[in-house]
């Protein structure tokens, strides 16, 4: 099997945690590193969480590299009310023995892009990716693909207009979507089709693996948040959709699109506007539109069960 060489750029975050575990459990991917960015919580915490997750997956060989501590557009809010104060559901953890690399995430990403085919799976604000494109413009011609969890075709989740990853750093998103890179975007209207429920949490616990138990535990506050937000405990698997797209490229229906990001505005900052008419699309951008949740959940449980 030809494996896809990837770096995951992330702001863990409990849905990031599921996405990262799915990636590490999938033989289709060769995860060569995890880079962290400020987002759900501060960079110090997202980086510690990435270390915790690499250790939980028993993959100490995967380097963790810290990236940008502040969005291009200046400090934004975080999402501790969704992911817990520590970003991973506020569980008790031992200090991870897995360290972090000394190289900046952006330099690591560039070095990986220049040393072989590379797909970036971007599941947090796009600050690191925009900085990579600005500091190393040649990288746009080197990257195989960037798969982004972000944006919303119809309604945001931070404001009625803006989805969180874009809302945190709209300037970065505008740089990334305005580049010549091949980009596939998984917006909220796609990710809301993919969710876990209490039966899935019970199945994770019944699986008897430490990974399953810890994921179920860290997802509990996320379920409570969904109950307060949506009136049900369905856990939306936003970030896992970006990983799923790389593992199973035909599982998510996609269509060519043009994307514009609102970087100004009083009420609409961070909004993403998708134009889907054929004549408007630039050819390098696609948006995910449809996914079968049952098929996703079968694959997710199968893969997570392999992480002892
Ligand atoms: O809007 C969902 C996105 O924001 C996900 O990446 C989640 O982890 C949060 O960062
Ligand atoms: Ca995330």
mmCIF file of C-alpha atoms and ligand atoms in Angstrom:
data_model
loop_
_atom_site.group_PDB
_atom_site.id
_atom_site.type_symbol
_atom_site.label_atom_id
_atom_site.label_comp_id
_atom_site.label_asym_id
_atom_site.label_seq_id
_atom_site.Cartn_x
_atom_site.Cartn_y
_atom_site.Cartn_z
ATOM 1 C CA UNK A 1 0.000 0.000 0.000
ATOM 2 C CA UNK A 2 1.342 3.438 -0.918
ATOM 3 C CA UNK A 3 1.192 5.435 2.296
ATOM 4 C CA UNK A 4 0.422 9.166 2.340
ATOM 5 C CA UNK A 5 3.112 11.153 4.133
ATOM 6 C CA UNK A 6 1.422 13.689 6.398
ATOM 7 C CA UNK A 7 1.985 16.305 9.066
ATOM 8 C CA UNK A 8 -0.992 17.092 11.312
ATOM 9 C CA UNK A 9 -1.232 20.772 12.283
ATOM 10 C CA UNK A 10 -3.480 20.941 15.310
ATOM 11 C CA UNK A 11 -4.812 22.729 18.415
ATOM 12 C CA UNK A 12 -5.815 19.785 20.657
ATOM 13 C CA UNK A 13 -8.785 19.960 21.514
ATOM 14 C CA UNK A 14 -10.786 16.809 22.112
ATOM 15 C CA UNK A 15 -12.020 16.399 18.540
ATOM 16 C CA UNK A 16 -8.421 16.934 17.464
ATOM 17 C CA UNK A 17 -7.564 14.047 19.810
ATOM 18 C CA UNK A 18 -9.957 11.688 18.016
ATOM 19 C CA UNK A 19 -8.594 12.826 14.652
ATOM 20 C CA UNK A 20 -4.984 12.323 15.746
ATOM 21 C CA UNK A 21 -5.693 8.854 17.152
ATOM 22 C CA UNK A 22 -7.498 7.888 13.929
ATOM 23 C CA UNK A 23 -4.505 9.070 11.903
ATOM 24 C CA UNK A 24 -1.990 7.204 14.078
ATOM 25 C CA UNK A 25 -4.076 4.032 13.817
ATOM 26 C CA UNK A 26 -4.397 4.134 10.036
ATOM 27 C CA UNK A 27 -1.833 2.299 7.898
ATOM 28 C CA UNK A 28 -2.697 4.499 4.912
ATOM 29 C CA UNK A 29 -0.893 7.394 6.617
ATOM 30 C CA UNK A 30 2.746 7.966 7.447
ATOM 31 C CA UNK A 31 2.494 10.654 10.132
ATOM 32 C CA UNK A 32 5.952 12.258 10.133
ATOM 33 C CA UNK A 33 5.115 14.923 12.700
ATOM 34 C CA UNK A 34 2.541 16.881 14.656
ATOM 35 C CA UNK A 35 2.744 20.678 14.715
ATOM 36 C CA UNK A 36 0.813 22.740 17.212
ATOM 37 C CA UNK A 37 -0.870 26.116 17.029
ATOM 38 C CA UNK A 38 -2.846 28.353 19.365
ATOM 39 C CA UNK A 39 -6.574 27.734 19.062
ATOM 40 C CA UNK A 40 -8.843 25.812 21.370
ATOM 41 C CA UNK A 41 -6.429 26.673 24.162
ATOM 42 C CA UNK A 42 -3.098 28.510 24.385
ATOM 43 C CA UNK A 43 -0.048 27.170 22.526
ATOM 44 C CA UNK A 44 1.585 25.905 25.737
ATOM 45 C CA UNK A 45 -1.455 23.710 26.346
ATOM 46 C CA UNK A 46 -2.001 22.563 22.755
ATOM 47 C CA UNK A 47 1.647 21.503 22.633
ATOM 48 C CA UNK A 48 1.471 19.650 25.967
ATOM 49 C CA UNK A 49 -1.715 17.955 24.740
ATOM 50 C CA UNK A 50 -0.063 16.829 21.520
ATOM 51 C CA UNK A 51 2.731 15.287 23.599
ATOM 52 C CA UNK A 52 0.145 13.565 25.812
ATOM 53 C CA UNK A 53 -1.644 12.133 22.763
ATOM 54 C CA UNK A 54 1.523 10.843 21.073
ATOM 55 C CA UNK A 55 2.398 9.100 24.338
ATOM 56 C CA UNK A 56 -1.147 7.749 24.761
ATOM 57 C CA UNK A 57 -0.887 6.244 21.258
ATOM 58 C CA UNK A 58 2.525 4.796 22.190
ATOM 59 C CA UNK A 59 4.144 6.505 19.206
ATOM 60 C CA UNK A 60 7.053 8.350 20.881
ATOM 61 C CA UNK A 61 8.938 8.483 17.587
ATOM 62 C CA UNK A 62 6.540 11.056 16.164
ATOM 63 C CA UNK A 63 7.976 14.543 16.780
ATOM 64 C CA UNK A 64 5.852 17.334 18.242
ATOM 65 C CA UNK A 65 6.845 20.843 17.134
ATOM 66 C CA UNK A 66 5.354 24.004 18.538
ATOM 67 C CA UNK A 67 4.242 26.732 16.149
ATOM 68 C CA UNK A 68 2.656 30.153 16.351
ATOM 69 C CA UNK A 69 1.460 31.460 19.704
ATOM 70 C CA UNK A 70 -0.673 34.265 18.300
ATOM 71 C CA UNK A 71 -2.876 34.568 15.202
ATOM 72 C CA UNK A 72 -1.696 36.782 12.326
ATOM 73 C CA UNK A 73 -4.628 39.047 13.022
ATOM 74 C CA UNK A 74 -3.784 39.375 16.716
ATOM 75 C CA UNK A 75 -4.969 37.514 19.824
ATOM 76 C CA UNK A 76 -8.396 35.906 19.579
ATOM 77 C CA UNK A 77 -10.509 33.942 22.006
ATOM 78 C CA UNK A 78 -10.053 30.283 22.911
ATOM 79 C CA UNK A 79 -12.630 27.508 23.438
ATOM 80 C CA UNK A 80 -11.991 26.240 26.951
ATOM 81 C CA UNK A 81 -15.724 26.028 27.546
ATOM 82 C CA UNK A 82 -15.884 23.389 24.807
ATOM 83 C CA UNK A 83 -12.704 21.382 25.334
ATOM 84 C CA UNK A 84 -11.983 21.970 29.036
ATOM 85 C CA UNK A 85 -9.505 24.370 30.627
ATOM 86 C CA UNK A 86 -6.580 22.149 29.627
ATOM 87 C CA UNK A 87 -8.054 21.481 26.171
ATOM 88 C CA UNK A 88 -8.430 17.733 26.688
ATOM 89 C CA UNK A 89 -11.450 17.449 28.944
ATOM 90 C CA UNK A 90 -9.563 18.268 32.187
ATOM 91 C CA UNK A 91 -8.524 14.686 32.974
ATOM 92 C CA UNK A 92 -5.610 13.813 35.273
ATOM 93 C CA UNK A 93 -2.430 13.068 33.269
ATOM 94 C CA UNK A 94 1.104 12.116 34.208
ATOM 95 C CA UNK A 95 3.720 14.483 32.786
ATOM 96 C CA UNK A 96 4.418 13.021 29.325
ATOM 97 C CA UNK A 97 7.882 11.533 28.807
ATOM 98 C CA UNK A 98 7.565 12.453 25.117
ATOM 99 C CA UNK A 99 9.287 15.798 24.621
ATOM 100 C CA UNK A 100 8.949 18.385 21.880
ATOM 101 C CA UNK A 101 11.334 19.217 19.065
ATOM 102 C CA UNK A 102 13.427 22.382 19.152
ATOM 103 C CA UNK A 103 12.612 23.369 15.550
ATOM 104 C CA UNK A 104 9.750 25.836 14.964
ATOM 105 C CA UNK A 105 6.711 24.129 13.421
ATOM 106 C CA UNK A 106 6.933 26.290 10.309
ATOM 107 C CA UNK A 107 10.548 25.318 9.649
ATOM 108 C CA UNK A 108 9.702 21.677 10.331
ATOM 109 C CA UNK A 109 6.827 21.826 7.849
ATOM 110 C CA UNK A 110 9.069 23.401 5.205
ATOM 111 C CA UNK A 111 11.819 20.840 5.756
ATOM 112 C CA UNK A 112 9.299 18.015 5.433
ATOM 113 C CA UNK A 113 7.815 19.559 2.293
ATOM 114 C CA UNK A 114 11.234 19.798 0.669
ATOM 115 C CA UNK A 115 12.213 16.241 1.549
ATOM 116 C CA UNK A 116 9.370 14.323 -0.051
ATOM 117 C CA UNK A 117 5.668 14.315 -0.990
ATOM 118 C CA UNK A 118 3.702 15.914 1.872
ATOM 119 C CA UNK A 119 0.048 16.341 2.726
ATOM 120 C CA UNK A 120 -0.773 18.736 5.576
ATOM 121 C CA UNK A 121 -3.877 17.903 7.613
ATOM 122 C CA UNK A 122 -4.807 21.271 9.175
ATOM 123 C CA UNK A 123 -7.329 20.929 11.995
ATOM 124 C CA UNK A 124 -6.795 24.158 13.905
ATOM 125 C CA UNK A 125 -6.498 27.837 13.020
ATOM 126 C CA UNK A 126 -4.348 28.287 9.895
ATOM 127 C CA UNK A 127 -1.681 30.518 11.443
ATOM 128 C CA UNK A 128 1.206 28.061 10.987
ATOM 129 C CA UNK A 129 0.201 27.250 7.416
ATOM 130 C CA UNK A 130 -0.126 30.894 6.390
ATOM 131 C CA UNK A 131 3.245 31.667 7.977
ATOM 132 C CA UNK A 132 4.775 28.741 6.068
ATOM 133 C CA UNK A 133 3.392 30.106 2.775
ATOM 134 C CA UNK A 134 4.574 33.649 3.519
ATOM 135 C CA UNK A 135 8.064 32.701 4.679
ATOM 136 C CA UNK A 136 8.596 29.973 2.035
ATOM 137 C CA UNK A 137 6.470 30.832 -1.042
ATOM 138 C CA UNK A 138 8.035 27.971 -3.014
ATOM 139 C CA UNK A 139 6.301 25.481 -0.710
ATOM 140 C CA UNK A 140 3.011 25.993 -2.585
ATOM 141 C CA UNK A 141 4.507 24.146 -5.536
ATOM 142 C CA UNK A 142 5.873 21.367 -3.361
ATOM 143 C CA UNK A 143 2.899 20.324 -1.210
ATOM 144 C CA UNK A 144 0.731 17.480 -2.456
ATOM 145 C CA UNK A 145 -2.391 18.786 -0.720
ATOM 146 C CA UNK A 146 -3.661 20.643 2.335
ATOM 147 C CA UNK A 147 -6.831 19.213 3.884
ATOM 148 C CA UNK A 148 -8.446 21.801 6.149
ATOM 149 C CA UNK A 149 -11.163 21.457 8.732
ATOM 150 C CA UNK A 150 -12.639 24.935 8.724
ATOM 151 C CA UNK A 151 -15.232 27.358 7.486
ATOM 152 C CA UNK A 152 -18.968 27.119 7.106
ATOM 153 C CA UNK A 153 -21.170 27.361 4.030
ATOM 154 C CA UNK A 154 -24.229 28.491 5.922
ATOM 155 C CA UNK A 155 -23.840 29.125 9.679
ATOM 156 C CA UNK A 156 -20.848 29.489 11.968
ATOM 157 C CA UNK A 157 -20.304 28.105 15.447
ATOM 158 C CA UNK A 158 -18.597 31.056 17.124
ATOM 159 C CA UNK A 159 -20.777 33.718 15.538
ATOM 160 C CA UNK A 160 -23.640 33.161 13.107
ATOM 161 C CA UNK A 161 -21.083 33.928 10.387
ATOM 162 C CA UNK A 162 -17.813 32.329 11.480
ATOM 163 C CA UNK A 163 -16.508 28.844 12.214
ATOM 164 C CA UNK A 164 -13.914 28.696 15.030
ATOM 165 C CA UNK A 165 -10.718 27.806 13.099
ATOM 166 C CA UNK A 166 -11.329 30.628 10.630
ATOM 167 C CA UNK A 167 -12.672 33.034 13.279
ATOM 168 C CA UNK A 168 -9.449 32.742 15.309
ATOM 169 C CA UNK A 169 -7.305 33.816 12.341
ATOM 170 C CA UNK A 170 -9.209 35.038 9.271
ATOM 171 C CA UNK A 171 -6.073 36.715 7.886
ATOM 172 C CA UNK A 172 -4.284 33.371 7.904
ATOM 173 C CA UNK A 173 -7.221 31.648 6.234
ATOM 174 C CA UNK A 174 -7.276 34.292 3.507
ATOM 175 C CA UNK A 175 -3.576 33.682 2.814
ATOM 176 C CA UNK A 176 -4.019 29.902 2.666
ATOM 177 C CA UNK A 177 -7.200 29.868 0.539
ATOM 178 C CA UNK A 178 -5.683 32.524 -1.711
ATOM 179 C CA UNK A 179 -2.615 30.402 -2.436
ATOM 180 C CA UNK A 180 -2.072 28.104 -5.403
ATOM 181 C CA UNK A 181 -1.960 25.032 -3.171
ATOM 182 C CA UNK A 182 -4.347 22.145 -3.796
ATOM 183 C CA UNK A 183 -6.732 22.461 -0.838
ATOM 184 C CA UNK A 184 -9.729 20.408 0.261
ATOM 185 C CA UNK A 185 -11.920 22.080 2.873
ATOM 186 C CA UNK A 186 -14.213 20.282 5.348
ATOM 187 C CA UNK A 187 -16.633 22.973 6.630
ATOM 188 C CA UNK A 188 -19.208 22.733 9.391
ATOM 189 C CA UNK A 189 -22.031 21.765 7.020
ATOM 190 C CA UNK A 190 -20.033 18.654 6.232
ATOM 191 C CA UNK A 191 -18.678 17.937 9.706
ATOM 192 C CA UNK A 192 -22.102 18.184 11.334
ATOM 193 C CA UNK A 193 -23.021 15.024 9.349
ATOM 194 C CA UNK A 194 -20.387 13.076 11.343
ATOM 195 C CA UNK A 195 -20.902 12.500 15.037
ATOM 196 C CA UNK A 196 -20.522 9.970 17.837
ATOM 197 C CA UNK A 197 -23.249 9.285 20.390
ATOM 198 C CA UNK A 198 -23.403 7.706 23.853
ATOM 199 C CA UNK A 199 -23.409 4.215 22.312
ATOM 200 C CA UNK A 200 -20.080 5.059 20.704
ATOM 201 C CA UNK A 201 -18.672 6.248 24.021
ATOM 202 C CA UNK A 202 -19.874 3.013 25.646
ATOM 203 C CA UNK A 203 -18.250 1.028 22.814
ATOM 204 C CA UNK A 204 -14.960 2.867 23.317
ATOM 205 C CA UNK A 205 -15.039 1.993 27.003
ATOM 206 C CA UNK A 206 -16.097 -1.624 26.378
ATOM 207 C CA UNK A 207 -13.211 -2.068 23.924
ATOM 208 C CA UNK A 208 -10.913 -2.381 26.909
ATOM 209 C CA UNK A 209 -8.098 -0.270 25.461
ATOM 210 C CA UNK A 210 -6.493 2.608 27.316
ATOM 211 C CA UNK A 211 -6.910 4.806 24.234
ATOM 212 C CA UNK A 212 -10.640 4.019 24.070
ATOM 213 C CA UNK A 213 -11.108 4.692 27.761
ATOM 214 C CA UNK A 214 -9.198 7.980 27.723
ATOM 215 C CA UNK A 215 -10.937 9.220 24.581
ATOM 216 C CA UNK A 216 -14.339 8.395 26.097
ATOM 217 C CA UNK A 217 -13.373 10.208 29.298
ATOM 218 C CA UNK A 218 -12.115 13.320 27.522
ATOM 219 C CA UNK A 219 -15.188 13.405 25.261
ATOM 220 C CA UNK A 220 -17.630 13.535 28.185
ATOM 221 C CA UNK A 221 -17.380 17.336 28.737
ATOM 222 C CA UNK A 222 -17.606 17.741 24.928
ATOM 223 C CA UNK A 223 -20.881 15.769 25.027
ATOM 224 C CA UNK A 224 -22.172 17.977 27.844
ATOM 225 C CA UNK A 225 -21.252 21.053 25.784
ATOM 226 C CA UNK A 226 -23.222 19.668 22.822
ATOM 227 C CA UNK A 227 -26.223 19.058 25.085
ATOM 228 C CA UNK A 228 -26.142 22.694 26.238
ATOM 229 C CA UNK A 229 -25.498 23.928 22.691
ATOM 230 C CA UNK A 230 -27.635 21.634 20.512
ATOM 231 C CA UNK A 231 -29.957 19.892 22.979
ATOM 232 C CA UNK A 232 -28.388 16.474 22.378
ATOM 233 C CA UNK A 233 -25.132 14.729 23.263
ATOM 234 C CA UNK A 234 -24.122 13.924 19.667
ATOM 235 C CA UNK A 235 -20.373 14.630 19.526
ATOM 236 C CA UNK A 236 -19.559 16.322 16.240
ATOM 237 C CA UNK A 237 -16.363 14.907 14.757
ATOM 238 C CA UNK A 238 -15.123 18.040 13.010
ATOM 239 C CA UNK A 239 -11.388 17.325 12.789
ATOM 240 C CA UNK A 240 -11.705 13.604 12.123
ATOM 241 C CA UNK A 241 -13.286 14.514 8.767
ATOM 242 C CA UNK A 242 -9.997 15.964 7.551
ATOM 243 C CA UNK A 243 -8.192 12.740 8.485
ATOM 244 C CA UNK A 244 -10.989 10.587 7.038
ATOM 245 C CA UNK A 245 -10.607 12.415 3.721
ATOM 246 C CA UNK A 246 -6.942 11.434 3.471
ATOM 247 C CA UNK A 247 -7.530 7.841 4.637
ATOM 248 C CA UNK A 248 -10.533 7.234 2.357
ATOM 249 C CA UNK A 249 -10.419 9.822 -0.470
ATOM 250 C CA UNK A 250 -13.715 8.615 -1.961
ATOM 251 C CA UNK A 251 -15.716 8.615 1.267
ATOM 252 C CA UNK A 252 -16.499 12.331 1.293
ATOM 253 C CA UNK A 253 -18.272 13.890 -1.686
ATOM 254 C CA UNK A 254 -16.454 16.996 -2.840
ATOM 255 C CA UNK A 255 -17.004 19.733 -5.405
ATOM 256 C CA UNK A 256 -14.833 22.472 -6.885
ATOM 257 C CA UNK A 257 -15.249 25.787 -5.136
ATOM 258 C CA UNK A 258 -13.962 29.332 -4.814
ATOM 259 C CA UNK A 259 -13.529 30.628 -1.255
ATOM 260 C CA UNK A 260 -13.490 34.167 0.076
ATOM 261 C CA UNK A 261 -12.822 35.005 3.729
ATOM 262 C CA UNK A 262 -14.181 38.075 5.499
ATOM 263 C CA UNK A 263 -11.276 39.670 7.383
ATOM 264 C CA UNK A 264 -13.048 42.904 8.239
ATOM 265 C CA UNK A 265 -16.620 43.482 9.261
ATOM 266 C CA UNK A 266 -18.340 43.932 12.572
ATOM 267 C CA UNK A 267 -20.586 40.878 12.577
ATOM 268 C CA UNK A 268 -19.102 38.803 9.765
ATOM 269 C CA UNK A 269 -15.363 38.637 10.546
ATOM 270 C CA UNK A 270 -14.201 35.087 9.836
ATOM 271 C CA UNK A 271 -17.088 34.253 7.510
ATOM 272 C CA UNK A 272 -16.280 31.999 4.541
ATOM 273 C CA UNK A 273 -18.124 32.475 1.262
ATOM 274 C CA UNK A 274 -18.097 29.451 -1.065
ATOM 275 C CA UNK A 275 -18.838 29.994 -4.739
ATOM 276 C CA UNK A 276 -19.657 26.688 -6.432
ATOM 277 C CA UNK A 277 -20.490 27.681 -9.978
ATOM 278 C CA UNK A 278 -18.099 25.990 -12.410
ATOM 279 C CA UNK A 279 -16.950 29.192 -14.121
ATOM 280 C CA UNK A 280 -15.930 30.693 -10.766
ATOM 281 C CA UNK A 281 -13.777 27.925 -9.429
ATOM 282 C CA UNK A 282 -10.008 28.232 -9.644
ATOM 283 C CA UNK A 283 -9.412 24.485 -9.867
ATOM 284 C CA UNK A 284 -7.250 24.051 -6.784
ATOM 285 C CA UNK A 285 -9.974 24.240 -4.133
ATOM 286 C CA UNK A 286 -12.666 21.690 -3.298
ATOM 287 C CA UNK A 287 -15.245 21.616 -0.521
ATOM 288 C CA UNK A 288 -16.611 18.535 1.183
ATOM 289 C CA UNK A 289 -20.393 18.275 0.910
ATOM 290 C CA UNK A 290 -21.544 14.824 2.029
ATOM 291 C CA UNK A 291 -20.354 11.927 4.209
ATOM 292 C CA UNK A 292 -21.977 8.711 5.498
ATOM 293 C CA UNK A 293 -21.712 8.795 9.297
ATOM 294 C CA UNK A 294 -22.279 5.062 9.777
ATOM 295 C CA UNK A 295 -19.401 4.180 7.460
ATOM 296 C CA UNK A 296 -17.192 6.695 9.257
ATOM 297 C CA UNK A 297 -18.026 5.297 12.683
ATOM 298 C CA UNK A 298 -17.347 1.708 11.581
ATOM 299 C CA UNK A 299 -13.903 2.701 10.343
ATOM 300 C CA UNK A 300 -13.173 4.831 13.410
ATOM 301 C CA UNK A 301 -13.971 2.061 15.881
ATOM 302 C CA UNK A 302 -12.055 -0.520 13.846
ATOM 303 C CA UNK A 303 -8.960 1.686 13.762
ATOM 304 C CA UNK A 304 -9.078 2.875 17.387
ATOM 305 C CA UNK A 305 -9.362 -0.744 18.545
ATOM 306 C CA UNK A 306 -5.914 -1.396 17.060
ATOM 307 C CA UNK A 307 -4.313 1.118 19.437
ATOM 308 C CA UNK A 308 -3.599 -1.056 22.448
HETATM 309 O O1 LIG B 1 -15.131 24.520 14.545
HETATM 310 C C1 LIG B 1 -14.537 23.271 14.840
HETATM 311 C C2 LIG B 1 -13.055 23.422 14.959
HETATM 312 O O2 LIG B 1 -12.756 24.320 16.007
HETATM 313 C C3 LIG B 1 -12.346 22.116 15.333
HETATM 314 O O3 LIG B 1 -11.050 22.123 14.784
HETATM 315 C C4 LIG B 1 -12.285 22.180 16.832
HETATM 316 O O4 LIG B 1 -11.150 21.463 17.355
HETATM 317 C C5 LIG B 1 -12.093 23.637 17.061
HETATM 318 O O5 LIG B 1 -10.719 23.900 16.967
HETATM 319 CA CA1 LIG B 2 -9.101 21.600 16.147
#
